[in-house]
Short mmCIF file of the N, C-alpha and C atoms (twelve columns), coordinates in Angstrom:
data_MODEL
# 
_entry.id   MODEL 
# 
loop_
_atom_site.group_PDB 
_atom_site.id 
_atom_site.type_symbol 
_atom_site.label_atom_id 
_atom_site.label_alt_id 
_atom_site.label_comp_id 
_atom_site.label_asym_id 
_atom_site.label_seq_id 
_atom_site.Cartn_x 
_atom_site.Cartn_y 
_atom_site.Cartn_z 
_atom_site.pdbx_PDB_model_num 
ATOM 1   N N  . MET A 1  61.153 69.939 69.712  1 
ATOM 2   C CA . MET A 1  60.174 69.695 70.655  1 
ATOM 3   C C  . MET A 1  60.206 69.371 72.082  1 
ATOM 4   N N  . ALA A 2  58.875 69.550 71.896  1 
ATOM 5   C CA . ALA A 2  58.872 69.447 73.947  1 
ATOM 6   C C  . ALA A 2  58.309 67.972 74.384  1 
ATOM 7   N N  . GLU A 3  59.030 67.861 75.889  1 
ATOM 8   C CA . GLU A 3  59.192 67.109 77.270  1 
ATOM 9   C C  . GLU A 3  58.324 67.245 77.499  1 
ATOM 10  N N  . THR A 4  58.261 65.422 77.267  1 
ATOM 11  C CA . THR A 4  56.424 64.845 77.795  1 
ATOM 12  C C  . THR A 4  57.133 63.768 79.256  1 
ATOM 13  N N  . HIS A 5  55.813 63.987 79.792  1 
ATOM 14  C CA . HIS A 5  56.592 62.377 80.550  1 
ATOM 15  C C  . HIS A 5  54.891 61.869 81.033  1 
ATOM 16  N N  . THR A 6  55.012 60.606 81.000  1 
ATOM 17  C CA . THR A 6  54.151 59.833 81.817  1 
ATOM 18  C C  . THR A 6  54.660 58.954 82.899  1 
ATOM 19  N N  . THR A 7  53.889 59.333 83.897  1 
ATOM 20  C CA . THR A 7  54.210 57.641 84.833  1 
ATOM 21  C C  . THR A 7  52.692 56.629 85.168  1 
ATOM 22  N N  . ASN A 8  52.705 55.489 85.599  1 
ATOM 23  C CA . ASN A 8  52.052 54.832 85.791  1 
ATOM 24  C C  . ASN A 8  52.184 54.374 87.340  1 
ATOM 25  N N  . GLU A 9  51.724 54.104 88.251  1 
ATOM 26  C CA . GLU A 9  51.870 53.887 89.666  1 
ATOM 27  C C  . GLU A 9  50.657 52.618 89.961  1 
ATOM 28  N N  . LEU A 10 50.746 51.514 90.436  1 
ATOM 29  C CA . LEU A 10 50.183 50.438 91.177  1 
ATOM 30  C C  . LEU A 10 50.816 50.377 92.361  1 
ATOM 31  N N  . SER A 11 49.649 50.642 93.744  1 
ATOM 32  C CA . SER A 11 49.897 50.341 94.678  1 
ATOM 33  C C  . SER A 11 49.029 48.903 95.781  1 
ATOM 34  N N  . LEU A 12 49.551 48.338 96.466  1 
ATOM 35  C CA . LEU A 12 49.060 47.815 96.951  1 
ATOM 36  C C  . LEU A 12 48.918 47.304 98.617  1 
ATOM 37  N N  . GLN A 13 48.090 48.300 99.675  1 
ATOM 38  C CA . GLN A 13 48.655 48.000 101.545 1 
ATOM 39  C C  . GLN A 13 47.563 47.003 102.329 1 
ATOM 40  N N  . ARG A 14 48.673 46.852 103.353 1 
ATOM 41  C CA . ARG A 14 47.810 46.180 103.920 1 
ATOM 42  C C  . ARG A 14 48.502 46.560 105.327 1 
ATOM 43  N N  . THR A 15 46.704 47.107 106.020 1 
ATOM 44  C CA . THR A 15 47.609 47.560 107.764 1 
ATOM 45  C C  . THR A 15 46.848 46.085 108.346 1 
ATOM 46  N N  . GLU A 16 48.110 45.826 109.182 1 
ATOM 47  C CA . GLU A 16 47.545 44.907 110.048 1 
ATOM 48  C C  . GLU A 16 48.936 44.812 111.617 1 
ATOM 49  N N  . ALA A 17 48.293 44.176 112.490 1 
ATOM 50  C CA . ALA A 17 48.882 45.107 114.071 1 
ATOM 51  C C  . ALA A 17 49.111 45.871 114.012 1 
ATOM 52  N N  . GLY A 18 48.716 47.511 112.941 1 
ATOM 53  C CA . GLY A 18 49.471 48.673 113.694 1 
ATOM 54  C C  . GLY A 18 50.647 49.076 112.871 1 
ATOM 55  N N  . LYS A 19 50.760 47.671 111.217 1 
ATOM 56  C CA . LYS A 19 51.508 47.905 110.964 1 
ATOM 57  C C  . LYS A 19 51.039 48.069 109.796 1 
ATOM 58  N N  . LEU A 20 52.090 49.321 108.981 1 
ATOM 59  C CA . LEU A 20 51.376 49.477 106.798 1 
ATOM 60  C C  . LEU A 20 52.678 48.167 106.418 1 
ATOM 61  N N  . TRP A 21 52.071 48.162 105.517 1 
ATOM 62  C CA . TRP A 21 52.837 47.272 103.942 1 
ATOM 63  C C  . TRP A 21 52.481 48.154 103.093 1 
ATOM 64  N N  . ARG A 22 53.079 48.384 101.869 1 
ATOM 65  C CA . ARG A 22 52.702 48.568 100.920 1 
ATOM 66  C C  . ARG A 22 53.683 48.125 99.763  1 
ATOM 67  N N  . VAL A 23 53.353 47.705 98.664  1 
ATOM 68  C CA . VAL A 23 54.217 46.843 97.452  1 
ATOM 69  C C  . VAL A 23 53.553 48.814 96.427  1 
ATOM 70  N N  . THR A 24 54.674 48.795 95.597  1 
ATOM 71  C CA . THR A 24 54.201 49.782 94.583  1 
ATOM 72  C C  . THR A 24 55.212 49.167 93.166  1 
ATOM 73  N N  . LEU A 25 54.267 48.967 92.130  1 
ATOM 74  C CA . LEU A 25 54.897 48.890 91.238  1 
ATOM 75  C C  . LEU A 25 54.510 50.135 90.074  1 
ATOM 76  N N  . PHE A 26 56.382 50.746 89.857  1 
ATOM 77  C CA . PHE A 26 55.869 52.050 88.827  1 
ATOM 78  C C  . PHE A 26 56.481 52.063 88.001  1 
ATOM 79  N N  . SER A 27 55.856 52.838 86.615  1 
ATOM 80  C CA . SER A 27 57.030 53.196 85.266  1 
ATOM 81  C C  . SER A 27 56.837 54.677 84.952  1 
ATOM 82  N N  . THR A 28 57.696 54.567 84.220  1 
ATOM 83  C CA . THR A 28 58.012 56.044 84.236  1 
ATOM 84  C C  . THR A 28 58.689 56.461 82.748  1 
ATOM 85  N N  . LYS A 29 58.367 57.854 82.137  1 
ATOM 86  C CA . LYS A 29 59.035 57.579 80.677  1 
ATOM 87  C C  . LYS A 29 59.015 59.045 80.554  1 
ATOM 88  N N  . ALA A 30 60.124 59.886 80.122  1 
ATOM 89  C CA . ALA A 30 60.320 60.961 79.578  1 
ATOM 90  C C  . ALA A 30 60.951 60.769 77.904  1 
ATOM 91  N N  . ASP A 31 59.885 61.322 77.095  1 
ATOM 92  C CA . ASP A 31 59.706 61.580 75.152  1 
ATOM 93  C C  . ASP A 31 60.057 63.011 75.709  1 
ATOM 94  N N  . ASN A 32 61.803 63.261 74.819  1 
ATOM 95  C CA . ASN A 32 62.442 64.339 74.427  1 
ATOM 96  C C  . ASN A 32 63.461 65.201 75.065  1 
ATOM 97  N N  . ALA A 33 63.315 64.440 76.239  1 
ATOM 98  C CA . ALA A 33 63.938 64.805 77.928  1 
ATOM 99  C C  . ALA A 33 65.373 66.036 76.694  1 
ATOM 100 N N  . ARG A 34 65.925 66.636 77.462  1 
ATOM 101 C CA . ARG A 34 67.079 67.311 77.902  1 
ATOM 102 C C  . ARG A 34 68.204 66.852 78.354  1 
ATOM 103 N N  . ASN A 35 69.142 66.457 77.713  1 
ATOM 104 C CA . ASN A 35 70.501 66.147 78.329  1 
ATOM 105 C C  . ASN A 35 71.648 66.737 77.723  1 
ATOM 106 N N  . HIS A 36 72.434 67.174 79.068  1 
ATOM 107 C CA . HIS A 36 73.961 68.367 78.419  1 
ATOM 108 C C  . HIS A 36 74.529 66.701 79.117  1 
ATOM 109 N N  . ASN A 37 75.599 66.750 78.423  1 
ATOM 110 C CA . ASN A 37 76.648 65.357 77.900  1 
ATOM 111 C C  . ASN A 37 78.154 66.089 78.322  1 
ATOM 112 N N  . PRO A 38 79.052 66.263 79.411  1 
ATOM 113 C CA . PRO A 38 79.348 66.988 79.564  1 
ATOM 114 C C  . PRO A 38 80.943 66.937 79.798  1 
ATOM 115 N N  . ILE A 39 81.120 65.630 78.947  1 
ATOM 116 C CA . ILE A 39 81.815 65.177 78.283  1 
ATOM 117 C C  . ILE A 39 82.689 65.827 77.099  1 
ATOM 118 N N  . SER A 40 81.505 65.531 76.216  1 
ATOM 119 C CA . SER A 40 81.044 66.602 74.115  1 
ATOM 120 C C  . SER A 40 80.821 67.615 74.145  1 
ATOM 121 N N  . TYR A 41 79.865 67.930 75.427  1 
ATOM 122 C CA . TYR A 41 79.847 69.699 75.085  1 
ATOM 123 C C  . TYR A 41 78.683 69.566 74.664  1 
ATOM 124 N N  . VAL A 42 77.913 68.304 74.248  1 
ATOM 125 C CA . VAL A 42 76.453 68.421 73.551  1 
ATOM 126 C C  . VAL A 42 75.080 68.722 74.465  1 
ATOM 127 N N  . THR A 43 74.316 68.894 73.590  1 
ATOM 128 C CA . THR A 43 72.187 69.261 74.295  1 
ATOM 129 C C  . THR A 43 72.512 67.960 73.936  1 
ATOM 130 N N  . GLU A 44 71.107 66.696 74.187  1 
ATOM 131 C CA . GLU A 44 70.547 66.285 73.075  1 
ATOM 132 C C  . GLU A 44 69.681 66.183 73.637  1 
ATOM 133 N N  . ASN A 45 68.195 65.569 72.545  1 
ATOM 134 C CA . ASN A 45 67.492 65.367 72.704  1 
ATOM 135 C C  . ASN A 45 67.145 64.076 73.700  1 
ATOM 136 N N  . VAL A 46 66.609 63.300 74.399  1 
ATOM 137 C CA . VAL A 46 67.083 61.661 75.010  1 
ATOM 138 C C  . VAL A 46 65.755 61.146 75.719  1 
ATOM 139 N N  . ASP A 47 65.731 59.578 75.452  1 
ATOM 140 C CA . ASP A 47 64.231 59.098 75.790  1 
ATOM 141 C C  . ASP A 47 64.317 58.693 77.359  1 
ATOM 142 N N  . ILE A 48 64.045 58.607 77.685  1 
ATOM 143 C CA . ILE A 48 64.327 57.990 79.311  1 
ATOM 144 C C  . ILE A 48 63.231 57.036 79.946  1 
ATOM 145 N N  . GLU A 49 63.371 55.854 80.202  1 
ATOM 146 C CA . GLU A 49 62.407 55.795 81.085  1 
ATOM 147 C C  . GLU A 49 63.229 54.541 82.310  1 
ATOM 148 N N  . ASN A 50 61.922 54.450 82.953  1 
ATOM 149 C CA . ASN A 50 62.798 54.076 84.826  1 
ATOM 150 C C  . ASN A 50 61.304 52.883 84.996  1 
ATOM 151 N N  . GLN A 51 61.249 51.798 85.165  1 
ATOM 152 C CA . GLN A 51 60.535 50.318 85.879  1 
ATOM 153 C C  . GLN A 51 61.003 50.450 87.788  1 
ATOM 154 N N  . GLY A 52 60.653 50.123 87.498  1 
ATOM 155 C CA . GLY A 52 60.693 49.440 89.264  1 
ATOM 156 C C  . GLY A 52 59.747 49.185 89.778  1 
ATOM 157 N N  . VAL A 53 59.842 48.779 91.262  1 
ATOM 158 C CA . VAL A 53 58.826 48.005 92.161  1 
ATOM 159 C C  . VAL A 53 59.953 48.744 94.106  1 
ATOM 160 N N  . GLU A 54 58.788 49.204 94.857  1 
ATOM 161 C CA . GLU A 54 59.149 49.971 96.436  1 
ATOM 162 C C  . GLU A 54 58.358 49.031 96.462  1 
ATOM 163 N N  . PHE A 55 58.952 49.095 98.322  1 
ATOM 164 C CA . PHE A 55 58.652 47.675 99.272  1 
ATOM 165 C C  . PHE A 55 58.810 49.175 100.573 1 
ATOM 166 N N  . ASN A 56 57.412 48.623 101.271 1 
ATOM 167 C CA . ASN A 56 57.492 50.402 102.106 1 
ATOM 168 C C  . ASN A 56 56.990 49.104 103.018 1 
ATOM 169 N N  . LEU A 57 57.352 49.271 104.792 1 
ATOM 170 C CA . LEU A 57 56.805 48.959 106.341 1 
ATOM 171 C C  . LEU A 57 57.230 49.994 107.013 1 
ATOM 172 N N  . GLN A 58 56.220 50.076 107.782 1 
ATOM 173 C CA . GLN A 58 55.625 51.298 108.857 1 
ATOM 174 C C  . GLN A 58 55.549 51.136 109.573 1 
ATOM 175 N N  . GLY A 59 55.365 51.361 110.910 1 
ATOM 176 C CA . GLY A 59 55.223 51.183 112.481 1 
ATOM 177 C C  . GLY A 59 55.623 51.940 113.519 1 
ATOM 178 N N  . LYS A 60 55.109 51.561 114.473 1 
ATOM 179 C CA . LYS A 60 55.838 52.234 115.553 1 
ATOM 180 C C  . LYS A 60 56.255 51.344 117.071 1 
ATOM 181 N N  . THR A 61 56.807 51.451 117.363 1 
ATOM 182 C CA . THR A 61 57.018 50.528 118.611 1 
ATOM 183 C C  . THR A 61 56.852 51.616 120.783 1 
ATOM 184 N N  . ASP A 62 56.862 50.921 121.596 1 
ATOM 185 C CA . ASP A 62 56.923 52.138 122.409 1 
ATOM 186 C C  . ASP A 62 58.238 53.180 122.735 1 
ATOM 187 N N  . ILE A 63 58.786 52.572 122.044 1 
ATOM 188 C CA . ILE A 63 60.081 53.158 121.812 1 
ATOM 189 C C  . ILE A 63 60.206 54.737 120.790 1 
ATOM 190 N N  . PHE A 64 59.720 54.134 119.238 1 
ATOM 191 C CA . PHE A 64 59.935 55.263 118.036 1 
ATOM 192 C C  . PHE A 64 59.117 54.331 117.539 1 
ATOM 193 N N  . ASP A 65 59.240 55.586 116.392 1 
ATOM 194 C CA . ASP A 65 58.148 55.086 115.355 1 
ATOM 195 C C  . ASP A 65 59.195 54.758 114.141 1 
ATOM 196 N N  . TYR A 66 58.714 53.965 113.173 1 
ATOM 197 C CA . TYR A 66 60.123 53.383 111.849 1 
ATOM 198 C C  . TYR A 66 58.995 53.381 110.799 1 
ATOM 199 N N  . ASP A 67 60.226 53.830 109.200 1 
ATOM 200 C CA . ASP A 67 59.915 53.938 107.956 1 
ATOM 201 C C  . ASP A 67 61.140 53.464 107.348 1 
ATOM 202 N N  . PHE A 68 60.667 52.203 106.918 1 
ATOM 203 C CA . PHE A 68 61.519 50.843 106.301 1 
ATOM 204 C C  . PHE A 68 61.004 51.143 104.440 1 
ATOM 205 N N  . ASP A 69 62.223 52.076 103.914 1 
ATOM 206 C CA . ASP A 69 61.528 52.042 102.306 1 
ATOM 207 C C  . ASP A 69 63.189 50.980 101.260 1 
ATOM 208 N N  . VAL A 70 62.506 50.314 100.522 1 
ATOM 209 C CA . VAL A 70 63.681 50.058 99.320  1 
ATOM 210 C C  . VAL A 70 62.760 49.983 97.943  1 
ATOM 211 N N  . THR A 71 63.460 50.462 97.360  1 
ATOM 212 C CA . THR A 71 63.394 50.742 96.215  1 
ATOM 213 C C  . THR A 71 64.300 49.943 95.125  1 
ATOM 214 N N  . PHE A 72 63.436 48.146 94.006  1 
ATOM 215 C CA . PHE A 72 64.127 48.322 92.913  1 
ATOM 216 C C  . PHE A 72 64.258 49.384 91.599  1 
ATOM 217 N N  . HIS A 73 64.866 48.901 90.439  1 
ATOM 218 C CA . HIS A 73 64.054 49.752 89.366  1 
ATOM 219 C C  . HIS A 73 65.230 50.064 88.708  1 
ATOM 220 N N  . ASP A 74 65.042 49.880 87.180  1 
ATOM 221 C CA . ASP A 74 65.899 49.977 86.010  1 
ATOM 222 C C  . ASP A 74 66.004 51.022 85.324  1 
ATOM 223 N N  . PRO A 75 66.514 51.923 85.510  1 
ATOM 224 C CA . PRO A 75 66.823 53.245 85.031  1 
ATOM 225 C C  . PRO A 75 67.405 53.268 83.105  1 
ATOM 226 N N  . LYS A 76 67.116 53.672 82.642  1 
ATOM 227 C CA . LYS A 76 67.539 53.082 80.554  1 
ATOM 228 C C  . LYS A 76 67.330 55.395 80.327  1 
ATOM 229 N N  . GLU A 77 68.680 55.190 79.287  1 
ATOM 230 C CA . GLU A 77 68.418 56.124 78.699  1 
ATOM 231 C C  . GLU A 77 68.582 55.389 76.986  1 
ATOM 232 N N  . LYS A 78 67.592 56.254 76.536  1 
ATOM 233 C CA . LYS A 78 67.647 55.862 75.341  1 
ATOM 234 C C  . LYS A 78 67.695 57.481 74.219  1 
ATOM 235 N N  . GLY A 79 68.739 56.569 72.932  1 
ATOM 236 C CA . GLY A 79 68.892 58.041 71.808  1 
ATOM 237 C C  . GLY A 79 70.269 58.918 71.992  1 
ATOM 238 N N  . PHE A 80 72.065 58.333 72.630  1 
ATOM 239 C CA . PHE A 80 72.616 57.963 72.906  1 
ATOM 240 C C  . PHE A 80 73.392 57.641 74.278  1 
ATOM 241 N N  . THR A 81 74.701 57.303 73.703  1 
ATOM 242 C CA . THR A 81 75.248 56.055 74.578  1 
ATOM 243 C C  . THR A 81 75.521 56.964 75.666  1 
ATOM 244 N N  . SER A 82 75.234 56.841 77.035  1 
ATOM 245 C CA . SER A 82 74.745 57.551 78.678  1 
ATOM 246 C C  . SER A 82 76.887 57.531 79.049  1 
ATOM 247 N N  . TRP A 83 77.509 59.245 79.111  1 
ATOM 248 C CA . TRP A 83 78.208 59.178 79.353  1 
ATOM 249 C C  . TRP A 83 78.375 59.393 81.055  1 
ATOM 250 N N  . ARG A 84 77.223 58.502 81.738  1 
ATOM 251 C CA . ARG A 84 77.577 58.115 83.693  1 
ATOM 252 C C  . ARG A 84 77.713 56.667 83.612  1 
ATOM 253 N N  . SER A 85 78.073 56.092 82.782  1 
ATOM 254 C CA . SER A 85 78.392 54.769 82.359  1 
ATOM 255 C C  . SER A 85 79.883 54.647 82.135  1 
ATOM 256 N N  . ALA A 86 81.013 54.182 83.232  1 
ATOM 257 C CA . ALA A 86 82.503 53.942 82.854  1 
ATOM 258 C C  . ALA A 86 82.121 53.216 81.501  1 
ATOM 259 N N  . LYS A 87 81.301 51.908 81.564  1 
ATOM 260 C CA . LYS A 87 82.056 51.587 79.983  1 
ATOM 261 C C  . LYS A 87 82.107 51.769 78.976  1 
ATOM 262 N N  . HIS A 88 81.351 53.392 78.868  1 
ATOM 263 C CA . HIS A 88 81.069 54.304 77.709  1 
ATOM 264 C C  . HIS A 88 82.401 55.631 77.545  1 
ATOM 265 N N  . PHE A 89 83.345 55.080 78.590  1 
ATOM 266 C CA . PHE A 89 84.113 56.242 78.264  1 
ATOM 267 C C  . PHE A 89 84.744 55.674 77.769  1 
ATOM 268 N N  . PRO A 90 85.839 56.747 76.705  1 
ATOM 269 C CA . PRO A 90 86.527 57.338 76.154  1 
ATOM 270 C C  . PRO A 90 88.132 56.200 76.984  1 
ATOM 271 N N  . GLU A 91 88.713 55.071 76.927  1 
ATOM 272 C CA . GLU A 91 90.093 54.900 77.407  1 
ATOM 273 C C  . GLU A 91 90.696 55.340 78.220  1 
ATOM 274 N N  . GLU A 92 91.311 57.342 77.244  1 
ATOM 275 C CA . GLU A 92 91.966 58.205 77.850  1 
ATOM 276 C C  . GLU A 92 91.075 58.396 79.107  1 
ATOM 277 N N  . LEU A 93 89.983 58.515 79.149  1 
ATOM 278 C CA . LEU A 93 89.197 59.336 80.327  1 
ATOM 279 C C  . LEU A 93 88.716 58.365 81.987  1 
ATOM 280 N N  . LYS A 94 89.059 56.618 81.617  1 
ATOM 281 C CA . LYS A 94 88.824 55.688 83.055  1 
ATOM 282 C C  . LYS A 94 89.913 55.826 83.679  1 
ATOM 283 N N  . VAL A 95 89.709 56.286 84.852  1 
ATOM 284 C CA . VAL A 95 90.948 55.952 85.924  1 
ATOM 285 C C  . VAL A 95 91.252 54.210 85.718  1 
ATOM 286 N N  . LEU A 96 92.909 54.768 86.322  1 
ATOM 287 C CA . LEU A 96 93.135 52.510 86.335  1 
ATOM 288 C C  . LEU A 96 93.837 52.180 88.155  1 
ATOM 289 N N  . PRO A 97 93.663 52.246 88.021  1 
ATOM 290 C CA . PRO A 97 94.395 51.901 89.779  1 
ATOM 291 C C  . PRO A 97 96.661 51.785 89.124  1 
ATOM 292 N N  . GLY A 98 96.969 51.844 90.354  1 
ATOM 293 C CA . GLY A 98 97.997 52.001 89.829  1 
ATOM 294 C C  . GLY A 98 99.137 53.087 89.343  1 
# 
């Protein structure tokens, strides 16, 4: 099956006293994405979702320009157990201290 992507964003911004403030809500979804698992050597089709919010502040001083960005998001994979998460590794693959 073909991989499909859907992205939605809602952004609010305000300029005040030479500063740009922006808040963006976003939601991204990919259906039938191809994901290779290096542990099992299996390539699978998975559904991926990511939702979050981004805060942005831009401005300048007499000395420099600045641009601060902070993003909070919650990525999720559906369709198989993610190999990226240590809690899903087999016990023999976990690195233990000592």
